[in-house]
Amino acid sequence: MNENYHVIRIQQYLNGKLSREEMYQLEREALDDPLLQDALDGYGMQDEVSHRRLSLLQQRLAARIAVQAKERNAFYFGWQRLGVAATACVLMVLVLVLLWIRRHPETSRATEKEVHVELASPGSRVAIHAAAVEGDGLDALPEGGWEKFNAYLASAGSGTGATGKVTLAFDIDAQGKPTSIRETGNVDDRLSGAARRLLVGGPLWSGTRGVVAITFE
């Protein structure tokens, strides 16, 4: 048997590259040549083993790909669920805050104490009672207390000729003087001017910010 020649023909035979006549001829030769028959059987078994190994590798690869895909999907859906849960929590907190604000509107506003100002007829003394408007960050206090401030208003407030109520917000500078004075709400210009003059010409203040309401009657 020509070994090299038969090896090539055997490989072509096993790979299906021979014609029907050539395959029939090789099979007839194998019947007369035991060595050729053994070679055909051996190469056939080797090819079958190779195919089995390849099939096993393909199965393992397919299983590994399926596991990785499952892990990726689990990771993606896990983070997606966490994101949805976090968004729902934030929205719930916002809704609760809005509901709380709607039910407790008084906590978001400064509580205003009434300031009673009584002006007598021309020539008589004027009695004025003043107090602060309370709120977060409002710590202004007139020098000498509110009694001294009321006494000042009683003496300086006569002759203004204005009636009504004005609320002034202001800051306090390093010297204790009211600064950045501003009205809250719509007020008469004459009433606003009189209230500003009373505040600027009055005693010094301690603290940083204040709001005071003055009523002229």
Short mmCIF file of C-alpha atoms in Angstrom, two decimals:
data_model
loop_
_atom_site.label_atom_id
_atom_site.label_comp_id
_atom_site.label_asym_id
_atom_site.label_seq_id
_atom_site.Cartn_x
_atom_site.Cartn_y
_atom_site.Cartn_z
CA MET A 1 0.00 0.00 0.00
CA ASN A 2 1.32 3.42 -0.97
CA GLU A 3 0.93 5.05 2.43
CA ASN A 4 0.96 8.74 1.44
CA TYR A 5 -1.36 8.15 -1.48
CA HIS A 6 -3.84 6.17 0.59
CA VAL A 7 -3.76 8.67 3.49
CA ILE A 8 -4.82 11.46 1.14
CA ARG A 9 -7.52 9.30 -0.43
CA ILE A 10 -8.75 8.16 3.01
CA GLN A 11 -9.08 11.77 4.18
CA GLN A 12 -10.90 12.69 0.98
CA TYR A 13 -13.13 9.63 1.43
CA LEU A 14 -14.00 10.52 5.01
CA ASN A 15 -14.62 14.17 4.08
CA GLY A 16 -16.90 13.16 1.19
CA LYS A 17 -14.66 14.69 -1.49
CA LEU A 18 -14.46 11.58 -3.71
CA SER A 19 -16.90 10.73 -6.42
CA ARG A 20 -19.15 7.72 -6.08
CA GLU A 21 -16.93 5.68 -8.42
CA GLU A 22 -13.78 6.64 -6.48
CA MET A 23 -15.40 5.80 -3.15
CA TYR A 24 -16.57 2.43 -4.54
CA GLN A 25 -13.07 1.72 -5.87
CA LEU A 26 -11.46 2.54 -2.51
CA GLU A 27 -13.92 0.31 -0.67
CA ARG A 28 -13.13 -2.59 -3.07
CA GLU A 29 -9.42 -2.07 -2.52
CA ALA A 30 -9.97 -2.13 1.24
CA LEU A 31 -11.60 -5.56 0.91
CA ASP A 32 -8.43 -6.90 -0.67
CA ASP A 33 -6.00 -4.92 1.51
CA PRO A 34 -6.41 -5.44 5.29
CA LEU A 35 -4.01 -2.59 6.03
CA LEU A 36 -6.12 -0.17 3.98
CA GLN A 37 -9.26 -1.39 5.76
CA ASP A 38 -7.62 -0.85 9.16
CA ALA A 39 -6.56 2.64 8.08
CA LEU A 40 -10.11 3.49 7.02
CA ASP A 41 -11.49 2.25 10.32
CA GLY A 42 -8.83 4.06 12.35
CA TYR A 43 -9.24 7.40 10.59
CA GLY A 44 -13.00 7.05 10.82
CA MET A 45 -12.86 6.49 14.57
CA GLN A 46 -10.46 9.43 14.98
CA ASP A 47 -12.77 11.68 12.99
CA GLU A 48 -15.76 10.55 15.09
CA VAL A 49 -13.86 11.32 18.31
CA SER A 50 -12.91 14.76 16.97
CA HIS A 51 -16.54 15.45 16.13
CA ARG A 52 -17.62 14.34 19.60
CA ARG A 53 -15.05 16.59 21.24
CA LEU A 54 -16.10 19.49 19.06
CA SER A 55 -19.75 18.88 19.90
CA LEU A 56 -18.92 18.77 23.63
CA LEU A 57 -16.99 22.03 23.41
CA GLN A 58 -19.86 23.64 21.54
CA GLN A 59 -22.30 22.50 24.22
CA ARG A 60 -20.10 23.89 27.01
CA LEU A 61 -19.66 27.17 25.16
CA ALA A 62 -23.41 27.49 24.59
CA ALA A 63 -24.09 26.76 28.27
CA ARG A 64 -21.52 29.35 29.37
CA ILE A 65 -23.01 31.97 27.05
CA ALA A 66 -26.48 31.23 28.40
CA VAL A 67 -25.27 31.61 32.01
CA GLN A 68 -23.53 34.92 31.23
CA ALA A 69 -26.63 36.23 29.48
CA LYS A 70 -28.76 35.26 32.48
CA GLU A 71 -26.33 37.01 34.86
CA ARG A 72 -26.34 40.16 32.72
CA ASN A 73 -30.14 40.20 32.63
CA ALA A 74 -30.33 39.70 36.40
CA PHE A 75 -27.84 42.54 36.98
CA TYR A 76 -29.66 44.88 34.59
CA PHE A 77 -33.11 44.19 36.00
CA GLY A 78 -31.76 44.46 39.56
CA TRP A 79 -30.42 47.97 38.96
CA GLN A 80 -33.56 48.89 37.04
CA ARG A 81 -35.73 47.89 39.98
CA LEU A 82 -33.50 49.81 42.39
CA GLY A 83 -33.81 52.91 40.20
CA VAL A 84 -37.59 52.64 40.07
CA ALA A 85 -37.76 52.13 43.84
CA ALA A 86 -35.52 55.16 44.50
CA THR A 87 -37.62 57.35 42.19
CA ALA A 88 -40.81 56.20 43.92
CA CYS A 89 -39.33 57.02 47.34
CA VAL A 90 -38.34 60.54 46.23
CA LEU A 91 -41.80 61.19 44.79
CA MET A 92 -43.43 59.91 47.97
CA VAL A 93 -41.30 62.22 50.12
CA LEU A 94 -42.19 65.20 47.91
CA VAL A 95 -45.89 64.39 48.12
CA LEU A 96 -45.72 64.08 51.92
CA VAL A 97 -43.89 67.41 52.20
CA LEU A 98 -46.48 69.15 50.00
CA LEU A 99 -49.33 67.66 52.02
CA TRP A 100 -47.69 68.76 55.28
CA ILE A 101 -47.21 72.32 53.99
CA ARG A 102 -50.85 72.49 52.88
CA ARG A 103 -52.08 71.32 56.27
CA HIS A 104 -49.74 73.56 58.28
CA PRO A 105 -49.52 76.83 56.33
CA GLU A 106 -49.11 78.83 59.51
CA THR A 107 -45.64 77.38 60.16
CA SER A 108 -44.28 78.87 56.93
CA ARG A 109 -45.37 82.38 57.79
CA ALA A 110 -44.20 84.78 60.46
CA THR A 111 -46.61 85.21 63.34
CA GLU A 112 -47.46 88.85 63.65
CA LYS A 113 -48.12 90.43 66.99
CA GLU A 114 -50.51 93.34 67.03
CA VAL A 115 -49.09 96.80 67.65
CA HIS A 116 -51.61 99.22 69.07
CA VAL A 117 -50.98 102.90 68.40
CA GLU A 118 -53.34 105.37 69.93
CA LEU A 119 -53.11 109.02 68.89
CA ALA A 120 -55.00 111.58 70.88
CA SER A 121 -56.44 114.83 69.59
CA PRO A 122 -54.03 117.66 68.67
CA GLY A 123 -52.16 118.96 71.70
CA SER A 124 -52.60 115.79 73.82
CA ARG A 125 -50.04 112.96 74.45
CA VAL A 126 -50.04 109.97 72.14
CA ALA A 127 -49.94 106.45 73.62
CA ILE A 128 -48.22 103.87 71.39
CA HIS A 129 -47.77 100.18 72.09
CA ALA A 130 -45.40 98.28 69.79
CA ALA A 131 -44.20 94.71 69.45
CA ALA A 132 -42.15 92.70 66.97
CA VAL A 133 -43.31 90.41 64.21
CA GLU A 134 -41.97 86.95 65.02
CA GLY A 135 -40.38 84.63 62.49
CA ASP A 136 -37.34 82.50 61.76
CA GLY A 137 -34.12 84.51 61.88
CA LEU A 138 -35.81 87.61 63.31
CA ASP A 139 -33.84 88.57 66.43
CA ALA A 140 -34.02 92.38 66.46
CA LEU A 141 -34.54 94.07 69.84
CA PRO A 142 -34.66 97.85 70.44
CA GLU A 143 -32.13 99.26 72.89
CA GLY A 144 -33.77 99.54 76.29
CA GLY A 145 -36.55 97.12 75.35
CA TRP A 146 -39.98 97.58 73.87
CA GLU A 147 -41.19 99.90 76.65
CA LYS A 148 -38.55 102.47 75.72
CA PHE A 149 -39.39 102.06 72.05
CA ASN A 150 -43.09 102.58 72.82
CA ALA A 151 -42.29 105.70 74.82
CA TYR A 152 -40.28 107.02 71.88
CA LEU A 153 -43.18 106.37 69.48
CA ALA A 154 -45.61 108.07 71.88
CA SER A 155 -43.53 111.22 71.92
CA ALA A 156 -42.39 111.30 68.28
CA GLY A 157 -45.47 109.89 66.60
CA SER A 158 -47.84 112.80 67.24
CA GLY A 159 -48.50 115.10 64.34
CA THR A 160 -47.93 112.51 61.62
CA GLY A 161 -51.45 112.96 60.28
CA ALA A 162 -51.43 109.36 59.01
CA THR A 163 -53.77 106.53 59.89
CA GLY A 164 -53.45 102.85 59.10
CA LYS A 165 -50.92 100.09 59.53
CA VAL A 166 -47.48 99.52 58.03
CA THR A 167 -45.07 96.62 58.48
CA LEU A 168 -41.37 97.30 58.01
CA ALA A 169 -38.61 94.71 57.56
CA PHE A 170 -35.04 95.82 58.11
CA ASP A 171 -31.47 94.70 58.75
CA ILE A 172 -29.22 95.96 61.54
CA ASP A 173 -25.69 97.21 60.75
CA ALA A 174 -22.60 97.05 62.94
CA GLN A 175 -23.55 100.31 64.71
CA GLY A 176 -26.99 98.98 65.62
CA LYS A 177 -28.84 101.19 63.15
CA PRO A 178 -31.73 99.94 61.00
CA THR A 179 -30.73 99.59 57.35
CA SER A 180 -32.21 98.20 54.12
CA ILE A 181 -35.68 99.18 55.35
CA ARG A 182 -38.50 97.87 53.19
CA GLU A 183 -42.28 97.65 53.39
CA THR A 184 -44.18 94.37 53.21
CA GLY A 185 -47.44 94.65 51.31
CA ASN A 186 -49.13 97.67 49.73
CA VAL A 187 -49.11 100.77 51.94
CA ASP A 188 -49.78 104.46 51.54
CA ASP A 189 -46.64 106.47 50.71
CA ARG A 190 -47.37 109.02 53.45
CA LEU A 191 -47.87 106.27 56.02
CA SER A 192 -44.71 104.47 54.85
CA GLY A 193 -42.64 107.65 55.07
CA ALA A 194 -43.84 108.39 58.61
CA ALA A 195 -43.06 104.83 59.76
CA ARG A 196 -39.58 104.96 58.21
CA ARG A 197 -38.79 108.26 59.94
CA LEU A 198 -39.90 106.84 63.29
CA LEU A 199 -37.73 103.74 62.83
CA VAL A 200 -34.61 105.60 61.65
CA GLY A 201 -34.90 108.31 64.32
CA GLY A 202 -35.50 105.86 67.16
CA PRO A 203 -33.15 103.98 69.47
CA LEU A 204 -30.40 101.62 68.34
CA TRP A 205 -31.06 97.91 67.88
CA SER A 206 -29.35 94.65 68.73
CA GLY A 207 -29.50 91.54 66.55
CA THR A 208 -29.26 91.15 62.79
CA ARG A 209 -32.77 91.27 61.28
CA GLY A 210 -36.18 92.43 62.37
CA VAL A 211 -39.76 93.09 61.31
CA VAL A 212 -41.98 95.57 63.14
CA ALA A 213 -45.61 96.50 62.53
CA ILE A 214 -46.77 100.03 63.40
CA THR A 215 -50.43 101.04 63.42
CA PHE A 216 -51.48 104.68 63.20
CA GLU A 217 -55.00 105.44 64.45
#
